[in-house]
mmCIF file with all atom_site columns, C-alpha atoms and ligand atoms in Angstrom:
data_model
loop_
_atom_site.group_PDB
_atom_site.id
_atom_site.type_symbol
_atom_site.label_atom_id
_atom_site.label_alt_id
_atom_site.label_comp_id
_atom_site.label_asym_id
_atom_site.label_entity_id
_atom_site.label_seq_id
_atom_site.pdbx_PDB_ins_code
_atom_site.Cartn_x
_atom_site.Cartn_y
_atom_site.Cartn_z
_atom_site.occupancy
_atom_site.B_iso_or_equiv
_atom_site.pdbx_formal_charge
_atom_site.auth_seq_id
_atom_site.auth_comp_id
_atom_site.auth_asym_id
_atom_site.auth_atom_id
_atom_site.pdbx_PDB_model_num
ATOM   1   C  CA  . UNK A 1 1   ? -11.981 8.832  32.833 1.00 0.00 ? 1   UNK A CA  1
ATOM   2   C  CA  . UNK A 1 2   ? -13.623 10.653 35.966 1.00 0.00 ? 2   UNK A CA  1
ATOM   3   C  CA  . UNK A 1 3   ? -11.559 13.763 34.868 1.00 0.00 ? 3   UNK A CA  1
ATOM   4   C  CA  . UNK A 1 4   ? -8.276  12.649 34.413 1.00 0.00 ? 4   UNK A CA  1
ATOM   5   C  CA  . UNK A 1 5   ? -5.636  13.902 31.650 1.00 0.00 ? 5   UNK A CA  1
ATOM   6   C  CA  . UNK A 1 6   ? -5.078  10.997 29.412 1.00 0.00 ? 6   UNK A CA  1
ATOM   7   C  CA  . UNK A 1 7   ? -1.539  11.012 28.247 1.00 0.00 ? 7   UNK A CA  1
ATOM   8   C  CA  . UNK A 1 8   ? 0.307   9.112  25.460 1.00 0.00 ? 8   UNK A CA  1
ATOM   9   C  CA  . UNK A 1 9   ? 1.675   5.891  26.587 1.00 0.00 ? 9   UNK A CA  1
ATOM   10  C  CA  . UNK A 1 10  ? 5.539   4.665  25.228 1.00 0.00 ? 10  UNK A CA  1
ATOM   11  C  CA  . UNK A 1 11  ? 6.644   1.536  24.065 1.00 0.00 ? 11  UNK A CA  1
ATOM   12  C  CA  . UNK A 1 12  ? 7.104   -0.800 27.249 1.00 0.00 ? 12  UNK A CA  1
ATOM   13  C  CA  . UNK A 1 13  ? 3.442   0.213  28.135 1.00 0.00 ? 13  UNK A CA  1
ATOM   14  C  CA  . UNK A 1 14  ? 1.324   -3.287 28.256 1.00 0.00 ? 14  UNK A CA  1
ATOM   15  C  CA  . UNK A 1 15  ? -2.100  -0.981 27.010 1.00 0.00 ? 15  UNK A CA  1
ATOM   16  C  CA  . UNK A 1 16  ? -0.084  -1.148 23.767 1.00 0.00 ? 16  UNK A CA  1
ATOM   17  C  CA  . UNK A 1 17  ? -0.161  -4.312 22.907 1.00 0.00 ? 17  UNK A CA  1
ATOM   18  C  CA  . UNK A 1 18  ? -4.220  -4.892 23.288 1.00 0.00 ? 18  UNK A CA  1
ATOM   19  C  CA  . UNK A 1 19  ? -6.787  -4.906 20.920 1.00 0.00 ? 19  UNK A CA  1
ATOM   20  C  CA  . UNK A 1 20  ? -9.480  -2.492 21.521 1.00 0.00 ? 20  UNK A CA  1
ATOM   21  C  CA  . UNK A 1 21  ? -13.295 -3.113 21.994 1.00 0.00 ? 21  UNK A CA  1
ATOM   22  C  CA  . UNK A 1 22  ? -15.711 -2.265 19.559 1.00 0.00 ? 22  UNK A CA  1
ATOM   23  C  CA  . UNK A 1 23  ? -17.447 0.717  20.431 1.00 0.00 ? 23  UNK A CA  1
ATOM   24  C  CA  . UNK A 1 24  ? -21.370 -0.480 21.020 1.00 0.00 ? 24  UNK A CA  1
ATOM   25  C  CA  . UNK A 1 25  ? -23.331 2.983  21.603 1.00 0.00 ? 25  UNK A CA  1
ATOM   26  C  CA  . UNK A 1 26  ? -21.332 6.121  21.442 1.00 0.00 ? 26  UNK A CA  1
ATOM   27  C  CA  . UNK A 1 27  ? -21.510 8.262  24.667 1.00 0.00 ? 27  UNK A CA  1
ATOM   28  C  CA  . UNK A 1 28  ? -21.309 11.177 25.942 1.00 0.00 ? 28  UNK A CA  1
ATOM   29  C  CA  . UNK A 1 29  ? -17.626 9.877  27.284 1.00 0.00 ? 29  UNK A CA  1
ATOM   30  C  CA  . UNK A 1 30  ? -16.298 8.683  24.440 1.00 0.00 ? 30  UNK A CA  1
ATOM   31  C  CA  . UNK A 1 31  ? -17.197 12.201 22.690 1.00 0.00 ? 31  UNK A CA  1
ATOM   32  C  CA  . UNK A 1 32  ? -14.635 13.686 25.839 1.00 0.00 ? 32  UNK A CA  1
ATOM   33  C  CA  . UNK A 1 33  ? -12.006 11.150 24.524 1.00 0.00 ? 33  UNK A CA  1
ATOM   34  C  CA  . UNK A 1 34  ? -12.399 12.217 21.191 1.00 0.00 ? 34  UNK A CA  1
ATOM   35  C  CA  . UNK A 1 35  ? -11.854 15.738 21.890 1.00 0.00 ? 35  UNK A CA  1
ATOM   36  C  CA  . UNK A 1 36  ? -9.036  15.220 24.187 1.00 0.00 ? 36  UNK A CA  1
ATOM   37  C  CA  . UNK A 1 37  ? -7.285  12.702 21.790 1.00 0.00 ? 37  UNK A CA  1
ATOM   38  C  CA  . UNK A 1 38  ? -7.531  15.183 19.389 1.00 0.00 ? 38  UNK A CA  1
ATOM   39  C  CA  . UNK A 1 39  ? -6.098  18.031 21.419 1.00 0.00 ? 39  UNK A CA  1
ATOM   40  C  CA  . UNK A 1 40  ? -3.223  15.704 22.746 1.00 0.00 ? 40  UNK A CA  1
ATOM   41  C  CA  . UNK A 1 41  ? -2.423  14.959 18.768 1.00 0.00 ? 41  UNK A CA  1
ATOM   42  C  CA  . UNK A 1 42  ? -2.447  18.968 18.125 1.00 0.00 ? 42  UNK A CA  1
ATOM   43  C  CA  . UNK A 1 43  ? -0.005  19.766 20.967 1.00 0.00 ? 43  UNK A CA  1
ATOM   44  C  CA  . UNK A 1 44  ? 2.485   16.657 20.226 1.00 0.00 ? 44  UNK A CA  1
ATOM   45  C  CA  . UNK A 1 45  ? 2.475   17.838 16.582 1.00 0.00 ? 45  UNK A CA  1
ATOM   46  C  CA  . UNK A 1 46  ? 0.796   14.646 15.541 1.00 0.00 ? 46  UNK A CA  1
ATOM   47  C  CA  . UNK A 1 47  ? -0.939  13.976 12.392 1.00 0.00 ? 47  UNK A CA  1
ATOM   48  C  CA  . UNK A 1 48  ? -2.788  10.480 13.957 1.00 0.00 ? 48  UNK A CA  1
ATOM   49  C  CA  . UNK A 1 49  ? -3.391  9.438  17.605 1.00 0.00 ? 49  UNK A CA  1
ATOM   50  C  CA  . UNK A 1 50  ? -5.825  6.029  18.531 1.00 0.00 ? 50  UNK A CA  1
ATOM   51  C  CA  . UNK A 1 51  ? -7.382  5.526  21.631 1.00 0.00 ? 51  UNK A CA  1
ATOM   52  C  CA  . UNK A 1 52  ? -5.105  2.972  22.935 1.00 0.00 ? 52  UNK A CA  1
ATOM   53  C  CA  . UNK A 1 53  ? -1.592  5.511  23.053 1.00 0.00 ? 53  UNK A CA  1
ATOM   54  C  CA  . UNK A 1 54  ? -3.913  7.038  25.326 1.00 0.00 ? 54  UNK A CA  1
ATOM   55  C  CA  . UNK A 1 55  ? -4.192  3.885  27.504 1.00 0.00 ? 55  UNK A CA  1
ATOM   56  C  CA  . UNK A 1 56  ? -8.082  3.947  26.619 1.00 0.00 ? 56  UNK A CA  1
ATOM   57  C  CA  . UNK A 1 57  ? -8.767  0.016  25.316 1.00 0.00 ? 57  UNK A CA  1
ATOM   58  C  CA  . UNK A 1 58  ? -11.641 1.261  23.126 1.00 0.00 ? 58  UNK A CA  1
ATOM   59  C  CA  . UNK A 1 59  ? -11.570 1.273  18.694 1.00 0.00 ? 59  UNK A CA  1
ATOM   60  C  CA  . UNK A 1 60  ? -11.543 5.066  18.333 1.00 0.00 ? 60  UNK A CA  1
ATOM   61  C  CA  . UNK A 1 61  ? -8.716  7.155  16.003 1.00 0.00 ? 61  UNK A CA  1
ATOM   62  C  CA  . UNK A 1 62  ? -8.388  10.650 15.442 1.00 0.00 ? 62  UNK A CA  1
ATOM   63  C  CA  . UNK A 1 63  ? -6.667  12.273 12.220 1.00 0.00 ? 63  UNK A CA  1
ATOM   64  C  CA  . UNK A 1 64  ? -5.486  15.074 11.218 1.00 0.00 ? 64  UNK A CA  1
ATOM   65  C  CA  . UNK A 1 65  ? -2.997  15.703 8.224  1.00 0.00 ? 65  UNK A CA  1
ATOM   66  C  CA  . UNK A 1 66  ? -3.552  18.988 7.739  1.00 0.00 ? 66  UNK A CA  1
ATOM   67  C  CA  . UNK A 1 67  ? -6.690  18.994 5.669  1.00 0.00 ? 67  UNK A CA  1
ATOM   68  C  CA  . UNK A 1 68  ? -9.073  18.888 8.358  1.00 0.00 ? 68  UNK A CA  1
ATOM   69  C  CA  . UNK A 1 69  ? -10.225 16.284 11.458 1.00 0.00 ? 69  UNK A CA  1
ATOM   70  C  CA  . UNK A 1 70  ? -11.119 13.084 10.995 1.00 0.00 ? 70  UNK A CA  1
ATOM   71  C  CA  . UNK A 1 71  ? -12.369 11.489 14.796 1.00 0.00 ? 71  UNK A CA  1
ATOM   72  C  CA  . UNK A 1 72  ? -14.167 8.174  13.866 1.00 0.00 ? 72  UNK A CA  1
ATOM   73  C  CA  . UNK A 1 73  ? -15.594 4.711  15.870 1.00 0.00 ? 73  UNK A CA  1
ATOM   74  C  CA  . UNK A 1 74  ? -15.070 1.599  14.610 1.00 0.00 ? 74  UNK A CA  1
ATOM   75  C  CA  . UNK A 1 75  ? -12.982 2.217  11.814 1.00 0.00 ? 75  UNK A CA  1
ATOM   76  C  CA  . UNK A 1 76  ? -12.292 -1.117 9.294  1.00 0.00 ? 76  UNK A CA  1
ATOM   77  C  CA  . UNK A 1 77  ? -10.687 -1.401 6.228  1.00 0.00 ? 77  UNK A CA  1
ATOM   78  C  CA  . UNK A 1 78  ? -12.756 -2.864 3.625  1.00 0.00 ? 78  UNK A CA  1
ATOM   79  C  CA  . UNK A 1 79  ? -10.875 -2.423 0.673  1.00 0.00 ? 79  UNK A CA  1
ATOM   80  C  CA  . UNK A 1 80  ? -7.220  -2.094 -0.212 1.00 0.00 ? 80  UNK A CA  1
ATOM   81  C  CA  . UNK A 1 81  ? -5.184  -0.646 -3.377 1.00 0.00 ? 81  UNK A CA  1
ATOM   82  C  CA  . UNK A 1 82  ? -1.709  -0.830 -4.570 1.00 0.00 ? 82  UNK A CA  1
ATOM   83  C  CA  . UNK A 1 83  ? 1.506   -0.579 -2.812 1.00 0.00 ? 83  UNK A CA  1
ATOM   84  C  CA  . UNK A 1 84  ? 3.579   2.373  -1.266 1.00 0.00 ? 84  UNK A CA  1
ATOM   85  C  CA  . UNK A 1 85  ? 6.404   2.973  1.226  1.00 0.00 ? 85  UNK A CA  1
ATOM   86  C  CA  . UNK A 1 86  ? 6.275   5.920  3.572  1.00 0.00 ? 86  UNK A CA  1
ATOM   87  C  CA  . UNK A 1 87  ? 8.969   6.679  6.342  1.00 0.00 ? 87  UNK A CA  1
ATOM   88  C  CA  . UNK A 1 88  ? 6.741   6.795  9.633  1.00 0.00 ? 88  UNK A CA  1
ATOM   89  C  CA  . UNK A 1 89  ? 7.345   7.686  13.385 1.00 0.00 ? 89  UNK A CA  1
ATOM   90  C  CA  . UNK A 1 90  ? 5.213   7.015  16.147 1.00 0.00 ? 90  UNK A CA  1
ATOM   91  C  CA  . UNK A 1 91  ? 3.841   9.409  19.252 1.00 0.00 ? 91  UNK A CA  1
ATOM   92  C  CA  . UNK A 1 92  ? 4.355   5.792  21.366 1.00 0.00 ? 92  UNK A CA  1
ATOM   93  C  CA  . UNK A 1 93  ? 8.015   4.814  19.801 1.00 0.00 ? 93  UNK A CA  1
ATOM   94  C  CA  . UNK A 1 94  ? 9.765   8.450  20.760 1.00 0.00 ? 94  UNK A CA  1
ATOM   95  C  CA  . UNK A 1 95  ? 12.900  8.573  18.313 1.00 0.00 ? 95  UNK A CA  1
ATOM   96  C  CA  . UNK A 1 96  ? 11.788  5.976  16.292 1.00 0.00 ? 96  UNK A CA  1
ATOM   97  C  CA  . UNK A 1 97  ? 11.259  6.090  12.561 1.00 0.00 ? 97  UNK A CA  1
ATOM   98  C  CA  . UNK A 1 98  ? 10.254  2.902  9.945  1.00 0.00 ? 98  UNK A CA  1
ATOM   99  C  CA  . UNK A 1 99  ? 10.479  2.830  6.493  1.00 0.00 ? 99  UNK A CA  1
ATOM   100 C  CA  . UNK A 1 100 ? 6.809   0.942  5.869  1.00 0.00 ? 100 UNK A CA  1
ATOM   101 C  CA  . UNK A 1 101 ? 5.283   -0.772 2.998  1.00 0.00 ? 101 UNK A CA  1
ATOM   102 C  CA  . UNK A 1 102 ? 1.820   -0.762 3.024  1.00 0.00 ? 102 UNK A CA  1
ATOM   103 C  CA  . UNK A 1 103 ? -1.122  0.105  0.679  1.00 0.00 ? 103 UNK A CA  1
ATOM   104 C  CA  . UNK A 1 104 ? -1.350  3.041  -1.845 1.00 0.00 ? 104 UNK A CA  1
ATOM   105 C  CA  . UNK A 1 105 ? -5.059  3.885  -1.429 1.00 0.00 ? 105 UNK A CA  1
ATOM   106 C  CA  . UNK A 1 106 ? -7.651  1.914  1.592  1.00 0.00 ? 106 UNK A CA  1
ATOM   107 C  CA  . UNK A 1 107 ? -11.310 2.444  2.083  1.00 0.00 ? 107 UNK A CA  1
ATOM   108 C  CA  . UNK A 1 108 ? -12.517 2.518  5.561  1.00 0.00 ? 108 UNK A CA  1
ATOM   109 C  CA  . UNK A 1 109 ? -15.642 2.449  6.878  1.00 0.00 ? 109 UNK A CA  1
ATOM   110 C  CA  . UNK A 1 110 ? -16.327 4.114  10.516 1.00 0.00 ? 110 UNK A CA  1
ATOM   111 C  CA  . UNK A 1 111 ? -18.761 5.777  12.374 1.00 0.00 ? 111 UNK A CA  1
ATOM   112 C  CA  . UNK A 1 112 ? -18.389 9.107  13.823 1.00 0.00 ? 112 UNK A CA  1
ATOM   113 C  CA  . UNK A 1 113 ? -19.369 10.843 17.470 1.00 0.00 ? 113 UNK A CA  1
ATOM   114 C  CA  . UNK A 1 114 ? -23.064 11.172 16.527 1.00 0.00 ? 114 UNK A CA  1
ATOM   115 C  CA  . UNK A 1 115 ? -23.132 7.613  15.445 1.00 0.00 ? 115 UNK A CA  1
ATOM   116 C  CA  . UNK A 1 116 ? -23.469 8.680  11.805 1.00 0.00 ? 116 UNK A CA  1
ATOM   117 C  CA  . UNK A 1 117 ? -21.684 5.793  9.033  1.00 0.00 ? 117 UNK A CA  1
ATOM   118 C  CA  . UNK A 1 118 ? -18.990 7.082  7.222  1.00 0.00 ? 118 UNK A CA  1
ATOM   119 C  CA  . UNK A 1 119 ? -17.002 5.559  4.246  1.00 0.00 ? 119 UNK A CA  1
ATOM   120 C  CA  . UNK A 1 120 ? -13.712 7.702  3.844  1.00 0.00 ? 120 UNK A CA  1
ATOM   121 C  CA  . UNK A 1 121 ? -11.245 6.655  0.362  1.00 0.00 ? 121 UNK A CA  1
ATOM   122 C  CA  . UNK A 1 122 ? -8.206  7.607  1.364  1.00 0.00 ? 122 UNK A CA  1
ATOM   123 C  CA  . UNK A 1 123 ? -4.882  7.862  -0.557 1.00 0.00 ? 123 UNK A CA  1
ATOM   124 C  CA  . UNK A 1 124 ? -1.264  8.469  -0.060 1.00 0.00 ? 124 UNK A CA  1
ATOM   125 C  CA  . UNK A 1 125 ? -0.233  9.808  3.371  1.00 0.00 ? 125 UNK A CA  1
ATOM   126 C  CA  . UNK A 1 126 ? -3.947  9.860  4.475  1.00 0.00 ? 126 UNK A CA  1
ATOM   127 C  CA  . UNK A 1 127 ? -4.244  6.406  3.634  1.00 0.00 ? 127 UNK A CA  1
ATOM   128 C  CA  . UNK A 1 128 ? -0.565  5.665  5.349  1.00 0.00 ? 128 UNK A CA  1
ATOM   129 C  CA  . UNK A 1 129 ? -2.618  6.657  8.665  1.00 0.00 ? 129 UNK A CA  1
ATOM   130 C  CA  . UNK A 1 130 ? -5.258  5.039  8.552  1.00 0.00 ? 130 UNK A CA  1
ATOM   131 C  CA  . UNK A 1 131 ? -3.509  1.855  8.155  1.00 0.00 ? 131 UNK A CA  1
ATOM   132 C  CA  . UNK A 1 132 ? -1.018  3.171  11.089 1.00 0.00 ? 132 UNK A CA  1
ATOM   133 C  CA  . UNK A 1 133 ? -3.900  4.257  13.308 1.00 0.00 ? 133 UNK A CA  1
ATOM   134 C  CA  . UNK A 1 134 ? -6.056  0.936  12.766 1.00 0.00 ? 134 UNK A CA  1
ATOM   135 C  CA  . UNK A 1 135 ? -3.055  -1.121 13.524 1.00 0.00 ? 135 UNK A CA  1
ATOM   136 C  CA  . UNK A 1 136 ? -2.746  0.414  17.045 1.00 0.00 ? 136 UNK A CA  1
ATOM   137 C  CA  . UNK A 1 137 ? -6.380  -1.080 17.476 1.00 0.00 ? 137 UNK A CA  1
ATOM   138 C  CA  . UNK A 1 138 ? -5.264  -4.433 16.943 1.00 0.00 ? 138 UNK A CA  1
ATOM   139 C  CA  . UNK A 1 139 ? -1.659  -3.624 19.281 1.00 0.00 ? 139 UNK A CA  1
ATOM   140 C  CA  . UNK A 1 140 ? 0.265   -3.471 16.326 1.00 0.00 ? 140 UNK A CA  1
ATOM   141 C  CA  . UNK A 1 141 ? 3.478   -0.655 16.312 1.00 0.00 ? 141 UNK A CA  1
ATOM   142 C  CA  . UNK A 1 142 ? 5.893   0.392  13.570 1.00 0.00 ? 142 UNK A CA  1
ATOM   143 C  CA  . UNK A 1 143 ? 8.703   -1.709 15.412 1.00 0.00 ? 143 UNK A CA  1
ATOM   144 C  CA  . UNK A 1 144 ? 6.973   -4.910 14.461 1.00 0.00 ? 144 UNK A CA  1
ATOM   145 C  CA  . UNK A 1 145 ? 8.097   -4.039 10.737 1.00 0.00 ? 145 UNK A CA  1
ATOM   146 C  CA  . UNK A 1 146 ? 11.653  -3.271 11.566 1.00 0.00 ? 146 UNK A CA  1
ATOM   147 C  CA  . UNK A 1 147 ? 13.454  -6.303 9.915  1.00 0.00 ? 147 UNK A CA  1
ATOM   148 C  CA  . UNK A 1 148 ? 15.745  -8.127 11.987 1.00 0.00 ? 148 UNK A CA  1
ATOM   149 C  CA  . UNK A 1 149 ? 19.176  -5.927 11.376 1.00 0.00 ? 149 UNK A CA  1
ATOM   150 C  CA  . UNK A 1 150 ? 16.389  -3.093 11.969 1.00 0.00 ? 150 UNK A CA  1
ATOM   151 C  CA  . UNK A 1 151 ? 15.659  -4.201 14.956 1.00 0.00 ? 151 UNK A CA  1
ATOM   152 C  CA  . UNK A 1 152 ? 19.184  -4.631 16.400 1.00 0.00 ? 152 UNK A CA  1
ATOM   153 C  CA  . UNK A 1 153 ? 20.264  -0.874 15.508 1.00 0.00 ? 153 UNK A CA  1
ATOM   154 C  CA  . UNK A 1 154 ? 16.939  0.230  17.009 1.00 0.00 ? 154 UNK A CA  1
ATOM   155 C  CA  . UNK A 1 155 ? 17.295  -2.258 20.168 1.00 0.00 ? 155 UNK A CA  1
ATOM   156 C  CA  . UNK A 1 156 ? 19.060  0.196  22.490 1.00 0.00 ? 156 UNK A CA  1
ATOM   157 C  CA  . UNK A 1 157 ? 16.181  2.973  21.314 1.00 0.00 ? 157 UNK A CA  1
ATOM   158 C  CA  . UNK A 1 158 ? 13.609  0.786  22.173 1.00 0.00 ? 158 UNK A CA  1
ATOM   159 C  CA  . UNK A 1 159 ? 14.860  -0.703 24.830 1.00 0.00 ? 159 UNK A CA  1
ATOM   160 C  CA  . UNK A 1 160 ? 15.497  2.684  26.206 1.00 0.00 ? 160 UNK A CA  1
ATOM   161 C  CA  . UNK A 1 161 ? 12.032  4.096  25.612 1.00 0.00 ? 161 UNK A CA  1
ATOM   162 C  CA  . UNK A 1 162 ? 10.423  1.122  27.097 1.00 0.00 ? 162 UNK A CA  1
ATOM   163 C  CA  . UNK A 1 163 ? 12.828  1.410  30.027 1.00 0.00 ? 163 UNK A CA  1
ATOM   164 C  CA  . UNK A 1 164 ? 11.787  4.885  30.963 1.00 0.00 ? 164 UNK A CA  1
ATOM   165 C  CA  . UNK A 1 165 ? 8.551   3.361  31.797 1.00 0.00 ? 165 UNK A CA  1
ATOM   166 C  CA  . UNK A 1 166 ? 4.838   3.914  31.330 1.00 0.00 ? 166 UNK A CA  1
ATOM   167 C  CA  . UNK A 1 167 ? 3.076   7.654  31.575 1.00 0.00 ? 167 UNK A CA  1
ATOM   168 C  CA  . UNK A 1 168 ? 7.151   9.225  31.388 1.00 0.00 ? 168 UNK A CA  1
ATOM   169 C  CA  . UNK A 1 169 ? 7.849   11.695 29.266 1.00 0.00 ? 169 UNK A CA  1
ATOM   170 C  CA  . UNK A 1 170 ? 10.575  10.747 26.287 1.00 0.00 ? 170 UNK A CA  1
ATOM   171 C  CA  . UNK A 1 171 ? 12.311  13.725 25.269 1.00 0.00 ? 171 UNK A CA  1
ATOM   172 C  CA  . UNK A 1 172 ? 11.476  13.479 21.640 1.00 0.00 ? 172 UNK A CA  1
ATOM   173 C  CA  . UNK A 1 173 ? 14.543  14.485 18.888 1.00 0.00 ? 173 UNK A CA  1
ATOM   174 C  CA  . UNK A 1 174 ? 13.504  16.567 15.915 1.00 0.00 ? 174 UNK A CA  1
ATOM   175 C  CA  . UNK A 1 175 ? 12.076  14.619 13.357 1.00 0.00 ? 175 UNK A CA  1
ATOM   176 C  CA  . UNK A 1 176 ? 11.713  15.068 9.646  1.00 0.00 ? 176 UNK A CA  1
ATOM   177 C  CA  . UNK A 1 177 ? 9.129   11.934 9.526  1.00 0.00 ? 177 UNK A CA  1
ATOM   178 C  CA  . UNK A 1 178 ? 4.898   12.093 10.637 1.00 0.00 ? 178 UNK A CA  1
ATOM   179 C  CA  . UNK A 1 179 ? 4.243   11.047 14.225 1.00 0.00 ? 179 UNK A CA  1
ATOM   180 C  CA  . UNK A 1 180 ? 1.033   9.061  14.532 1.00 0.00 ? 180 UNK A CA  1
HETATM 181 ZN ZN1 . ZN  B 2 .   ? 1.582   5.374  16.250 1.00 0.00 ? 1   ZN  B ZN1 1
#
């Protein structure tokens, strides 16, 4: 990092797209990213933010959706319940919002900044994020669930956030939906 401000990367931005490294020993730096991540998430009124809308290629989320927050290493889904289907946005699709179907309740497994294991159940909204958050670890976005006619209303949007360019600021419309 050598001091500089991370900043949330758009669609467009290649960093996106990769799958982050596992996390082998937990540093001293990656503690920094964690707290930075977290304030970035606070001041874009964000409930989730992973490493890689940062532009850091590394498997670390933070979490916060109002009841208190979650920065973990490593996280994994190991276990997966029913079905539900949340309207989501995304800090890294400005403008954009998905109606997504994904599981009801997930267990993850992660480790936090001092290396300790955590398993966390979550449900609902929580459990929405987590499965939003983990996907940016493998350079999956919320677009990539738009179905096709989707797609081709949201084209111009995308097109025009990913056209703006990396590291720009998107002016970002009100939103009813959570940005993670
Ligand atoms: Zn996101």
């Amino acid at each position: 990092m050598n001091g500089t401000e991370l900043k949330i990367r758009v669609l467009g931005d290649p960093v996106l797209r990769k799958k982050a490294k596992r996390v082998q020993a937990v540093s001293e730096r990656h503690r920094k990213i964690l707290s930075q991540m977290a304030r970035i998430m606070y001041e874009s009124q964000g409930i989730g933010l992973a490493a890689p809308q940062v532009g850091i290629e590394e498997s670390m989320i933070v979490i916060d959706i109002g009841t208190g927050l979650y920065k973990l290493i490593n996280p994994k889904i190991v276990k997966k319940q029913g079905r539900q289907s949340l309207e989501e946005g995304c800090l890294s699709c400005p403008g954009v919002s998905i109606k997504i179907k994904r599981s009801k309740k997930v267990f993850v497994t992660a480790i936090d900044e001092d290396e300790k294991q955590h398993t966390i159940e979550a449900d609902a909204l929580l459990a929405c994020v987590f499965q939003h958050e983990i996907d940016h670890l493998n350079g999956k976005l919320i677009v990539d669930y738009a179905s096709l006619l989707k797609k081709l209303t949201l084209g111009k949007k995308i097109r025009g956030a990913a056209d703006k360019g990396k590291n720009e600021a998107v002016p970002e419309p009100k939103t009813k939906f959570a940005k993670l």
